[in-house]
PDB file of C-alpha atoms and ligand atoms in Angstrom:
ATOM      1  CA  UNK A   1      -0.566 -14.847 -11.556  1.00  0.00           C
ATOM      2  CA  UNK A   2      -0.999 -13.845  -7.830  1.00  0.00           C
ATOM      3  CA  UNK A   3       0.418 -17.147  -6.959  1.00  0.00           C
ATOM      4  CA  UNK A   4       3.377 -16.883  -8.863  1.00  0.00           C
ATOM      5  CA  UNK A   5       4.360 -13.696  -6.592  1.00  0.00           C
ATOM      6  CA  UNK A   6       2.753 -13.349  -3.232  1.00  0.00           C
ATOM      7  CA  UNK A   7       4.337 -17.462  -2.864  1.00  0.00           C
ATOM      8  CA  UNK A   8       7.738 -16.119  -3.336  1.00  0.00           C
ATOM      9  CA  UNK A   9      10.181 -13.665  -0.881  1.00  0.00           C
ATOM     10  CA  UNK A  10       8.686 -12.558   2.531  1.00  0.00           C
ATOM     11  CA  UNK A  11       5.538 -13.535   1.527  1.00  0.00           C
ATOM     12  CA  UNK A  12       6.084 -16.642   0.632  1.00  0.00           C
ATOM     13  CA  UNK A  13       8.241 -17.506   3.765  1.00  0.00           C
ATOM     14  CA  UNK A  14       5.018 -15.809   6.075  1.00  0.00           C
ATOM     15  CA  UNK A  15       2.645 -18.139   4.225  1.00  0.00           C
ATOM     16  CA  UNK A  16       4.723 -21.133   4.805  1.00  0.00           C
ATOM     17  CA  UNK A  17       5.379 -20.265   8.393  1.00  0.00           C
ATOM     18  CA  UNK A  18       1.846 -19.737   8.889  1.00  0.00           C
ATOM     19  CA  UNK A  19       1.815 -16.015  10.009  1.00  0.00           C
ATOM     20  CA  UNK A  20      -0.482 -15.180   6.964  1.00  0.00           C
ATOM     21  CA  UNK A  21      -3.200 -17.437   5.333  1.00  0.00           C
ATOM     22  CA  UNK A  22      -3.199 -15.968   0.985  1.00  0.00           C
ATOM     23  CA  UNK A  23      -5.501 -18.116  -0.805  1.00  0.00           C
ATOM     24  CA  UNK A  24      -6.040 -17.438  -4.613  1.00  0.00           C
ATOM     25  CA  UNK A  25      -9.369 -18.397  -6.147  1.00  0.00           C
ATOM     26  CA  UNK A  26     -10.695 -18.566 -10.112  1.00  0.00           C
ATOM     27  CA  UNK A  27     -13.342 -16.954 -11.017  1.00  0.00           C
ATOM     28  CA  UNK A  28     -13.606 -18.912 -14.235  1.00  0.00           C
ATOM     29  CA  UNK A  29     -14.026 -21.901 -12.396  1.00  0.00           C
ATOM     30  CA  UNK A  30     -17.373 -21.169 -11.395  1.00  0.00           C
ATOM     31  CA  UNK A  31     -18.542 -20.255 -14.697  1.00  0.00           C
ATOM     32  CA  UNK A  32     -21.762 -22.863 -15.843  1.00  0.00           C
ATOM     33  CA  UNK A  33     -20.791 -21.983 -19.663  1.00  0.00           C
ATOM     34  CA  UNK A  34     -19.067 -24.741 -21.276  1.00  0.00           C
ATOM     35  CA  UNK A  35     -16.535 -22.347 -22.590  1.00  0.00           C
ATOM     36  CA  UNK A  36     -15.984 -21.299 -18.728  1.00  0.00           C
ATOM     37  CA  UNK A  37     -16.578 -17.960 -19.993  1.00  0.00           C
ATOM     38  CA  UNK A  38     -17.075 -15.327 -17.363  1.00  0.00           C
ATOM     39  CA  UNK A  39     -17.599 -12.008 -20.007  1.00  0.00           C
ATOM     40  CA  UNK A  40     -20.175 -10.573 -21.754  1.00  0.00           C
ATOM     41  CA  UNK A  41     -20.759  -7.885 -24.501  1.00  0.00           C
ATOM     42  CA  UNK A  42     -21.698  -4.468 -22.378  1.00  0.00           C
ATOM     43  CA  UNK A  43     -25.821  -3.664 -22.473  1.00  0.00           C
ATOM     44  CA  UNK A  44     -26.548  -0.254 -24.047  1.00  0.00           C
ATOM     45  CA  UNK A  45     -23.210  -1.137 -26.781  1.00  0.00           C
ATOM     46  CA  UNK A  46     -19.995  -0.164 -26.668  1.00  0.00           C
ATOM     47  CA  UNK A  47     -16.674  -1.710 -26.406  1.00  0.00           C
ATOM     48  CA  UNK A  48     -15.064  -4.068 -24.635  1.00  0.00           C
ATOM     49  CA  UNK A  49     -16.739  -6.966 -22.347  1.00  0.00           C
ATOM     50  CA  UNK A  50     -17.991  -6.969 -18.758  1.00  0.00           C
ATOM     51  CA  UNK A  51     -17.777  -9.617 -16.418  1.00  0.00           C
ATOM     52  CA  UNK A  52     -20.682 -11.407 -15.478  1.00  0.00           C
ATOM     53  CA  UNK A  53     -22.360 -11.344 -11.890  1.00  0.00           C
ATOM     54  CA  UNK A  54     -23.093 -14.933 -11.409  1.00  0.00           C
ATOM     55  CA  UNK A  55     -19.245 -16.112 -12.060  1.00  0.00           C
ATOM     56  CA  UNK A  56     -18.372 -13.939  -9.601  1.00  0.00           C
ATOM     57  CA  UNK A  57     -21.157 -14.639  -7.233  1.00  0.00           C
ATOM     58  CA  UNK A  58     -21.177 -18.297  -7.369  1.00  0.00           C
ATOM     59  CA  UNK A  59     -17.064 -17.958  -6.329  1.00  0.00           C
ATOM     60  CA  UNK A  60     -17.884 -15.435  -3.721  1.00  0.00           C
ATOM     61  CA  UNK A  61     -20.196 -17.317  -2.169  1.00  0.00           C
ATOM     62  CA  UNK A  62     -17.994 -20.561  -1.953  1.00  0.00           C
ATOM     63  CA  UNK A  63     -15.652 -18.342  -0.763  1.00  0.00           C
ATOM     64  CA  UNK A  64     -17.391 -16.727   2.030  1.00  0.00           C
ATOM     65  CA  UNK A  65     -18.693 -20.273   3.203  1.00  0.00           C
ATOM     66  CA  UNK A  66     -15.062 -21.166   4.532  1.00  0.00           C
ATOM     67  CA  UNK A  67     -15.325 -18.142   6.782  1.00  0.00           C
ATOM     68  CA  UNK A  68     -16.972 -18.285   9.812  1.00  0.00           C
ATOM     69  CA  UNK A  69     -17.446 -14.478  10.201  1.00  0.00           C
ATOM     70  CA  UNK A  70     -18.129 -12.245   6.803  1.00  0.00           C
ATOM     71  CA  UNK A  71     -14.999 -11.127   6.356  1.00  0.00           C
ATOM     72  CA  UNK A  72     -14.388  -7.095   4.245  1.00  0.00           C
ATOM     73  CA  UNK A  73     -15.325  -7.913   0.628  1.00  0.00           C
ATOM     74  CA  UNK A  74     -13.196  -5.343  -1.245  1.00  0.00           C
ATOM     75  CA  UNK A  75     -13.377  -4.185  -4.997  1.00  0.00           C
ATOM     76  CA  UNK A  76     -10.496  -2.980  -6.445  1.00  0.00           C
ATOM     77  CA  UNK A  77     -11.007  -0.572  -8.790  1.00  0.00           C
ATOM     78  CA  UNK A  78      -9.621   2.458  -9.955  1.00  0.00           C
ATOM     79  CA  UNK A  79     -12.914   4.362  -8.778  1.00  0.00           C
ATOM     80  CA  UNK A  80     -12.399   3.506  -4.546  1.00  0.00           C
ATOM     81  CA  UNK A  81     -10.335   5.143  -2.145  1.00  0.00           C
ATOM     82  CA  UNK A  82      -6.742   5.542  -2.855  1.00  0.00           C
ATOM     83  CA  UNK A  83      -4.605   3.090  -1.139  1.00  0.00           C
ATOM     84  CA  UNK A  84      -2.768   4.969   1.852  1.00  0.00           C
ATOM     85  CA  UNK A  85      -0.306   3.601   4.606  1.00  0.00           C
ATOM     86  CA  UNK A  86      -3.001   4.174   7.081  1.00  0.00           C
ATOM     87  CA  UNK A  87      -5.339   2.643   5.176  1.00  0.00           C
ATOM     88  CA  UNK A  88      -3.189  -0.812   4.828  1.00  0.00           C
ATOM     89  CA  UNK A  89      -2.693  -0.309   9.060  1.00  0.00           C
ATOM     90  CA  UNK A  90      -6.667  -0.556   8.916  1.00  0.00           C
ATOM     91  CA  UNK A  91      -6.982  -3.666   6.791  1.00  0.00           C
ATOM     92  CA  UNK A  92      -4.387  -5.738   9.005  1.00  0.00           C
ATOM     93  CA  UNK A  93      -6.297  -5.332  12.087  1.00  0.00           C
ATOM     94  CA  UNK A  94      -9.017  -7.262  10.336  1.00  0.00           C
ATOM     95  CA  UNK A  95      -9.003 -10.907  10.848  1.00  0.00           C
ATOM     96  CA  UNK A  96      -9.467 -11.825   6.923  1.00  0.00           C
ATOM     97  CA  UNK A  97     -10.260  -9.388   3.623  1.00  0.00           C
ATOM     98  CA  UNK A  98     -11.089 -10.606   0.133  1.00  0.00           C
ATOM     99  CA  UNK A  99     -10.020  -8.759  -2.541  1.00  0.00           C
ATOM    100  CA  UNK A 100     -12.214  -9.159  -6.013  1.00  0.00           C
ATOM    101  CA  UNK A 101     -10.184  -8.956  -9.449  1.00  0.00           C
ATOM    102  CA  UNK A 102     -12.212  -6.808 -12.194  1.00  0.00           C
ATOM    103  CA  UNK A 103     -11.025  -7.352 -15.800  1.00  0.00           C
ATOM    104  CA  UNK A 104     -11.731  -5.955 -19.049  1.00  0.00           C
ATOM    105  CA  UNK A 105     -14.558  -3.168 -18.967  1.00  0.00           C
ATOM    106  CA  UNK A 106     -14.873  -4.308 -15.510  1.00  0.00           C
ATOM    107  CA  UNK A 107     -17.940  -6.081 -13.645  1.00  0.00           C
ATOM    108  CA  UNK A 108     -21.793  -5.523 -13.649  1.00  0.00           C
ATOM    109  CA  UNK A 109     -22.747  -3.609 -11.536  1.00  0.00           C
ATOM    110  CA  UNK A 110     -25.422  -5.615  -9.742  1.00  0.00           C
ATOM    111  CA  UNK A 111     -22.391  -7.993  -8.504  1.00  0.00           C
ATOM    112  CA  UNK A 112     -21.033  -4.760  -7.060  1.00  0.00           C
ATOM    113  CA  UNK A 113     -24.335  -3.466  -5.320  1.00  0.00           C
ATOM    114  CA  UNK A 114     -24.740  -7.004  -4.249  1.00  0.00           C
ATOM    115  CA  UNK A 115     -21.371  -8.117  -2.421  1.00  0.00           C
ATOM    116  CA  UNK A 116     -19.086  -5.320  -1.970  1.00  0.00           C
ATOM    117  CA  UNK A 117     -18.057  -3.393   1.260  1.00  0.00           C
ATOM    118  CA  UNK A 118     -15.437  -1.017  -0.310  1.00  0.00           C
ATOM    119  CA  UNK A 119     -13.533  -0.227  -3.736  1.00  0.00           C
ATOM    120  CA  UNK A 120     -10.257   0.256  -3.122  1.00  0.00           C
ATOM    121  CA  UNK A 121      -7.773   1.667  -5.723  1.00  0.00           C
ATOM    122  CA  UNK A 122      -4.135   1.293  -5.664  1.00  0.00           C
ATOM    123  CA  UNK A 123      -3.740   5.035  -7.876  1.00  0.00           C
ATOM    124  CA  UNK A 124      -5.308   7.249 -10.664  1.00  0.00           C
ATOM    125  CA  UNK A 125      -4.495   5.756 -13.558  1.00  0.00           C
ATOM    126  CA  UNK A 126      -6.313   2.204 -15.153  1.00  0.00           C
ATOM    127  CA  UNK A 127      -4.672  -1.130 -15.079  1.00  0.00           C
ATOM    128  CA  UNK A 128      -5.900  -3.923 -17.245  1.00  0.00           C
ATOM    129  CA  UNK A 129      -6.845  -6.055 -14.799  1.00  0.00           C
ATOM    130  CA  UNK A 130      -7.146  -6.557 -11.057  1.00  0.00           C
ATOM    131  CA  UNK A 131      -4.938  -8.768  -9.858  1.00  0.00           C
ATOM    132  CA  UNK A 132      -1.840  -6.731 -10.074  1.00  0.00           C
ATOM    133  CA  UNK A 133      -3.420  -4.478  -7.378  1.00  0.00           C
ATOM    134  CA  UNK A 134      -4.789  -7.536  -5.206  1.00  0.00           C
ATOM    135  CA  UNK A 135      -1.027  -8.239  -5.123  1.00  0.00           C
ATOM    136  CA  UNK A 136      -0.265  -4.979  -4.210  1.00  0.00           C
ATOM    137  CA  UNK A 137      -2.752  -4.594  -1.256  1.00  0.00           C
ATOM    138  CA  UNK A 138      -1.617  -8.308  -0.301  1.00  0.00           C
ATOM    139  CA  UNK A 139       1.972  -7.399   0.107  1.00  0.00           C
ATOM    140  CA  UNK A 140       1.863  -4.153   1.919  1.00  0.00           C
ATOM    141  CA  UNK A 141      -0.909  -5.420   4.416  1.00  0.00           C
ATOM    142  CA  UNK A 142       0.956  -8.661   5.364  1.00  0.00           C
ATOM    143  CA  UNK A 143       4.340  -7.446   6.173  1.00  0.00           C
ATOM    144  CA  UNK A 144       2.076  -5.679   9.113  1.00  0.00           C
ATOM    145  CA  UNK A 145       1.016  -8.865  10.207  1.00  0.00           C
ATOM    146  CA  UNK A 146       2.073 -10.237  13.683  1.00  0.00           C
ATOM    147  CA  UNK A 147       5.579 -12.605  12.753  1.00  0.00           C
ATOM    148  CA  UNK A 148       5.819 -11.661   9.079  1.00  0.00           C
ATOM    149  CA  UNK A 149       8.679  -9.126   9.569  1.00  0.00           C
ATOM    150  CA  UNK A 150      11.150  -9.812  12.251  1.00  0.00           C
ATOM    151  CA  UNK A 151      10.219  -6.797  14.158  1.00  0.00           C
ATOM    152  CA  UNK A 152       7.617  -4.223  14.343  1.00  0.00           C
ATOM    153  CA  UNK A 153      10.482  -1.180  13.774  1.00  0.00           C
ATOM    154  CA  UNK A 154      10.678  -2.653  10.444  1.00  0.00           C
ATOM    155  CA  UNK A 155       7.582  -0.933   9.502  1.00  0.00           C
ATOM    156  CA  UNK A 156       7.193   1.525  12.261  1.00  0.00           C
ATOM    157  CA  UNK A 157       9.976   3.152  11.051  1.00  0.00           C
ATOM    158  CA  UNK A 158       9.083   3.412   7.439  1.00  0.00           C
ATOM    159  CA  UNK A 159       7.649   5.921   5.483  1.00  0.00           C
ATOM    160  CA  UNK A 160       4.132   7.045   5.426  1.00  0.00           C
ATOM    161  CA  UNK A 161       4.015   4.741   8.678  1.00  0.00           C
ATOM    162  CA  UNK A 162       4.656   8.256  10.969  1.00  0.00           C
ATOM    163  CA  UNK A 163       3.469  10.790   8.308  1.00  0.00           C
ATOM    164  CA  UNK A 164       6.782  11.514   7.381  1.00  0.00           C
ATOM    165  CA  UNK A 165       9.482   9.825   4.962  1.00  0.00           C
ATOM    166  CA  UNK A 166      12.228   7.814   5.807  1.00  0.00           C
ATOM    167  CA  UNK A 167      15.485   8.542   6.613  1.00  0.00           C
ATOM    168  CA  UNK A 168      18.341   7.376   3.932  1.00  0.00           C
ATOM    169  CA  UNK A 169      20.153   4.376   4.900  1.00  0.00           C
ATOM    170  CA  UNK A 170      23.732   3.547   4.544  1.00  0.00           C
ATOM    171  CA  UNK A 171      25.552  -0.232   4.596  1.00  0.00           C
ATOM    172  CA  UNK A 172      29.508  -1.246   4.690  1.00  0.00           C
ATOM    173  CA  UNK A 173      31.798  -0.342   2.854  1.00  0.00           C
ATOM    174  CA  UNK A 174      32.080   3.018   5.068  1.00  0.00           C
ATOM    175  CA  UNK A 175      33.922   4.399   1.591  1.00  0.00           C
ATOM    176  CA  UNK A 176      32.357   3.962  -1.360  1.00  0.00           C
ATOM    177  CA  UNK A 177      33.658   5.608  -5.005  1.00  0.00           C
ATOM    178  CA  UNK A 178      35.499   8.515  -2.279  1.00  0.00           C
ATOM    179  CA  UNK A 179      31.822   8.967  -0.766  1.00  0.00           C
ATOM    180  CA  UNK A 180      31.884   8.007   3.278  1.00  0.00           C
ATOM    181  CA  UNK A 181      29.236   7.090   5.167  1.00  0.00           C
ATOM    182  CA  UNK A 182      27.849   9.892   7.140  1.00  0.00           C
ATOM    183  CA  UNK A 183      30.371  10.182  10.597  1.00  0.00           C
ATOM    184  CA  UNK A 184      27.223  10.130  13.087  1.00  0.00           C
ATOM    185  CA  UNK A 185      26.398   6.473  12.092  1.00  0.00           C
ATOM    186  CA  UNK A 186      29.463   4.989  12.684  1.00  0.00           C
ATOM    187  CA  UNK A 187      30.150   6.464  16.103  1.00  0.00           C
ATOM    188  CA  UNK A 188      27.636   4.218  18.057  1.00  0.00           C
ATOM    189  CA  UNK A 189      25.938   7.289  19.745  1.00  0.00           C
ATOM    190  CA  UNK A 190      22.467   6.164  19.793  1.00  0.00           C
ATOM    191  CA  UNK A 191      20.799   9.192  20.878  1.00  0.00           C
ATOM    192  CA  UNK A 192      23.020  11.618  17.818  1.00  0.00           C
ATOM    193  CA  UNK A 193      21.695   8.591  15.974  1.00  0.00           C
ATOM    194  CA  UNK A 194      18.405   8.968  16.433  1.00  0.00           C
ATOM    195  CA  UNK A 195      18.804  12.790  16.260  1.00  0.00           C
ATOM    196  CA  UNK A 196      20.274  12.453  13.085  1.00  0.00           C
ATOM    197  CA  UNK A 197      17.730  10.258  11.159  1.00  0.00           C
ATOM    198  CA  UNK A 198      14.503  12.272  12.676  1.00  0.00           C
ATOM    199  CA  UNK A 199      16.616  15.431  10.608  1.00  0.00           C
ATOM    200  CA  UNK A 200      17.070  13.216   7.813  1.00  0.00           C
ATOM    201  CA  UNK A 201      13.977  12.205   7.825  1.00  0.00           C
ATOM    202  CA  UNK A 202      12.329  16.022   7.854  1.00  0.00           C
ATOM    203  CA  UNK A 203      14.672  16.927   5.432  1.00  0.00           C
ATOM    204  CA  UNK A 204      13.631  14.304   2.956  1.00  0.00           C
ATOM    205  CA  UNK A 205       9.889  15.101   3.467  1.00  0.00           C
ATOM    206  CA  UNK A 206      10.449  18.678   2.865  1.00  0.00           C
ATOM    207  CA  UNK A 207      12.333  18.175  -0.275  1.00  0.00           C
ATOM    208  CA  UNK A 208      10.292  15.040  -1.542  1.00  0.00           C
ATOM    209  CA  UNK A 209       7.193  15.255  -0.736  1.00  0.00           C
ATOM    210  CA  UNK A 210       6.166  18.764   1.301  1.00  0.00           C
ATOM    211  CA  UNK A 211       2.551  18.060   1.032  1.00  0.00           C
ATOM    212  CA  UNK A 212       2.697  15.268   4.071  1.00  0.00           C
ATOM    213  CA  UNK A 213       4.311  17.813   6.979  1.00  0.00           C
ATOM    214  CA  UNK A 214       0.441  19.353   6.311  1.00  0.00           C
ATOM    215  CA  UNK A 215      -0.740  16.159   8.275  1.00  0.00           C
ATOM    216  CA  UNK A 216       2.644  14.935  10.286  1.00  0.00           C
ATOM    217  CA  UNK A 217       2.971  15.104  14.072  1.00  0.00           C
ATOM    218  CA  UNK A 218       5.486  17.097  14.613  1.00  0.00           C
ATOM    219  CA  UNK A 219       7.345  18.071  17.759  1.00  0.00           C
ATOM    220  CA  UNK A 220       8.746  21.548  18.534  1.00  0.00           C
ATOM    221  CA  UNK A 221      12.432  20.682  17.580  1.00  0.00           C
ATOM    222  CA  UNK A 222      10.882  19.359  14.382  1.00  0.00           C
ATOM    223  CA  UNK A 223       9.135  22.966  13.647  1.00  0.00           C
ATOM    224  CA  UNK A 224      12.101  24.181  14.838  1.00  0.00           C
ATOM    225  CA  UNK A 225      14.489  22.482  12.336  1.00  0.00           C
ATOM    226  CA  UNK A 226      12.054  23.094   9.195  1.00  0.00           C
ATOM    227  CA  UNK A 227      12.194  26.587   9.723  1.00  0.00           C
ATOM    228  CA  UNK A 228      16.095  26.527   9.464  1.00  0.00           C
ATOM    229  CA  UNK A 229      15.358  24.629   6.536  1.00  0.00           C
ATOM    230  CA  UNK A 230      12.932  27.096   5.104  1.00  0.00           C
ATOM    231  CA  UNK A 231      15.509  30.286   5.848  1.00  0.00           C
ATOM    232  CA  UNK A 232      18.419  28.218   4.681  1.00  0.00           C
ATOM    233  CA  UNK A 233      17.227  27.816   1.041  1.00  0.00           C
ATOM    234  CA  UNK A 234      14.579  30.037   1.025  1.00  0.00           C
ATOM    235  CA  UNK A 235      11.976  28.227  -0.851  1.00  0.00           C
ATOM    236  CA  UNK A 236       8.347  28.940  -1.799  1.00  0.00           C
ATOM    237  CA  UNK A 237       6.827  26.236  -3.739  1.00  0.00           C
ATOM    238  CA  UNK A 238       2.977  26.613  -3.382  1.00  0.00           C
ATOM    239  CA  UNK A 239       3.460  23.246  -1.676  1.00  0.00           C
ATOM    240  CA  UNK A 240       5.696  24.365   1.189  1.00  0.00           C
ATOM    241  CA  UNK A 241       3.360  27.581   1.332  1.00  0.00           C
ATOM    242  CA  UNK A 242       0.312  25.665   2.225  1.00  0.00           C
ATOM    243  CA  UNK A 243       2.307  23.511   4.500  1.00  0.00           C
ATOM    244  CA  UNK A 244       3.197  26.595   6.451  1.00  0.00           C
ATOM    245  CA  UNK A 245       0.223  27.710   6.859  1.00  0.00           C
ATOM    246  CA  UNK A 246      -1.048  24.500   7.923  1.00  0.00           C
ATOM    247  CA  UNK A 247       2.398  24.218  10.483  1.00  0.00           C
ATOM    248  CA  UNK A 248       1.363  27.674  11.923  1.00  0.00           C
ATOM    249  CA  UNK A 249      -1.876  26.173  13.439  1.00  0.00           C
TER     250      UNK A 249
HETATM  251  N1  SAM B   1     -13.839   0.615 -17.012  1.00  0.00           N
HETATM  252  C1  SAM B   1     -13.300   0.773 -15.692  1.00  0.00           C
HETATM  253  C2  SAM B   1     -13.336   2.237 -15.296  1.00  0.00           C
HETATM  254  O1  SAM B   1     -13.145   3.096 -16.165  1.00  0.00           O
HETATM  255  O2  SAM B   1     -13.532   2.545 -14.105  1.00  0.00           O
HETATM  256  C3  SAM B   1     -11.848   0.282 -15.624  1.00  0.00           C
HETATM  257  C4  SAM B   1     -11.728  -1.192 -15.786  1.00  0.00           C
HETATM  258  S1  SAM B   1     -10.068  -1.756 -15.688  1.00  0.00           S
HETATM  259  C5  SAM B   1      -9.615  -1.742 -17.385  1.00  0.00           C
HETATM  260  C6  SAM B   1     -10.213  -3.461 -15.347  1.00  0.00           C
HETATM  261  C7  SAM B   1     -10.051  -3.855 -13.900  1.00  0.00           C
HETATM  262  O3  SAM B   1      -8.766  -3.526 -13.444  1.00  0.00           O
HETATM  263  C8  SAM B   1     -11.002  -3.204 -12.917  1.00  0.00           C
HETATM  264  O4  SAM B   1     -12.225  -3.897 -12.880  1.00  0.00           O
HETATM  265  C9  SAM B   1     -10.241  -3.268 -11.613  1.00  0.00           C
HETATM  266  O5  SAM B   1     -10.470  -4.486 -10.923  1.00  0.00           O
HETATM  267  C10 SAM B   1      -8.792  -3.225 -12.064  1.00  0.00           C
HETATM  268  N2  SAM B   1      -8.156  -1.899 -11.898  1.00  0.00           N
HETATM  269  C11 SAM B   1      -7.836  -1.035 -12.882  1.00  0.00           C
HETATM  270  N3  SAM B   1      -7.240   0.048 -12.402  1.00  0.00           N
HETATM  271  C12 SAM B   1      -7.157  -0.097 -11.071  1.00  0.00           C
HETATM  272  C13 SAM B   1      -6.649   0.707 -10.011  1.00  0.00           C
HETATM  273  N4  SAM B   1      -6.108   1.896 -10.242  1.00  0.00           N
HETATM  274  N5  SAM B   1      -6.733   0.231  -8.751  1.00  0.00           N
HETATM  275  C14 SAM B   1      -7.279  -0.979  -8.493  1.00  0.00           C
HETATM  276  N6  SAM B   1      -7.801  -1.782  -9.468  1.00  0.00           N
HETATM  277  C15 SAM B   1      -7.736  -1.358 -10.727  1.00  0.00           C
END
């Protein structure tokens, strides 16, 4: 399943080049049971199955014998941290991180207390299984890796990278259904450029997501140009209110 995506796109091409080393491993492989079962019926009743702790271990353990230093072992799980931006700038300054799938109920918990450095959850809501999150801390981690993206403004430059969101991007044609590209961009003035997207950029943070300017370094042009913001439409969402307060400060 995790194959089937991280091998294609960006990924894929990073993998191939050799800027990023994914390797995908089966837990039912290890299984001793002739059915290569890895479940079990939860002690104490109730439904659904578990997933065993020697499965698991026996494939961690292979696993953590092709490393020569113990890399993060890392549970996903909708009980960890939530997944931020600053957390995937974290996990690709380490040199290797395994990610372990849970399925069904999930996995005993003596695996967990055994092996495991960190849950990490991808949101606050339950997925069936694991892997789709494995993928999902795979893909935003590796684009941060040295070679994987063609340049480090690729990222830099993103959302959540700065604490603030993005500003919106345009491409050709310059006209599009009567709407024109904004006149700024197409005048080659890189420092109105630049101007122009850091507004952009406050603007859509403000509007989208308020709660971030709480935490964003901002300069004094930036306070400057949410507070015409904030007198120009004169809004007081609790959001903004506690963003004030925290601006103030
Ligand atoms: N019974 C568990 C609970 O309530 O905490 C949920 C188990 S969930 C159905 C099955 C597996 O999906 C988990 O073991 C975990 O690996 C994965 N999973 C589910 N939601 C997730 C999330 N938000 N983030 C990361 N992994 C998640």
């Amino acid at each position: 399943m995790c194959e089937a995506v991280l091998d294609e796109s960006i990924t894929g091409r990073a993998k191939r080049a050799g800027h990023i080393d994914i390797r995908y491993h089966h837990i039912r492989y290890y299984s001793e049971d002739k059915h290569r079962r890895t479940d079990d019926s939860p002690y104490g009743g109730g439904s659904g199955m578990v997933m065993q702790a020697e499965p698991l271990a026996a494939c961690l353990d292979a696993v953590l014998a092709t490393f020569d230093t113990r890399p993060r072992v890392i549970y996903l799980s909708p009980q960890g941290q939530v997944l931020t931006q600053k957390k995937v700038v974290a996990l690709s300054k380490l040199s290797g991180i395994i990610l372990v799938c849970g399925h069904y109920e999930g996995v005993d918990q003596r695996f967990l207390d055994t092996y495991i450095d960190e849950e990490l959850s991808i949101g606050d809501y339950v997925l069936t299984g694991g892997e789709i999150a494995a993928m999902v801390v795979t893909d935003a981690v590796a684009r941060l890796c040295d070679g994987v993206l063609r340049d480090t403004s690729s990222y830099t430059e993103e959302s959540h990278y700065n604490g603030l969101l993005e500003h919106p991007h345009y491409t050709r044609p310059a006209i599009w259904r009567g709407m024109a590209v904004p006149e700024v961009l197409l005048n080659g003035h890189h420092a109105h450029i630049e101007a122009w997207r850091r507004q952009k950029s406050l603007e859509n943070t403000y509007y989208k997501r308020p709660d971030l300017l709480e935490n964003a370094p901002l300069t004094e042009a930036d306070h400057q140009y949410l507070a015409e913001l904030r007198s120009k439409d004169g809004k007081e969402s609790q959001a903004l209110g506690y963003a004030e307060q925290d601006l103030s400060t």
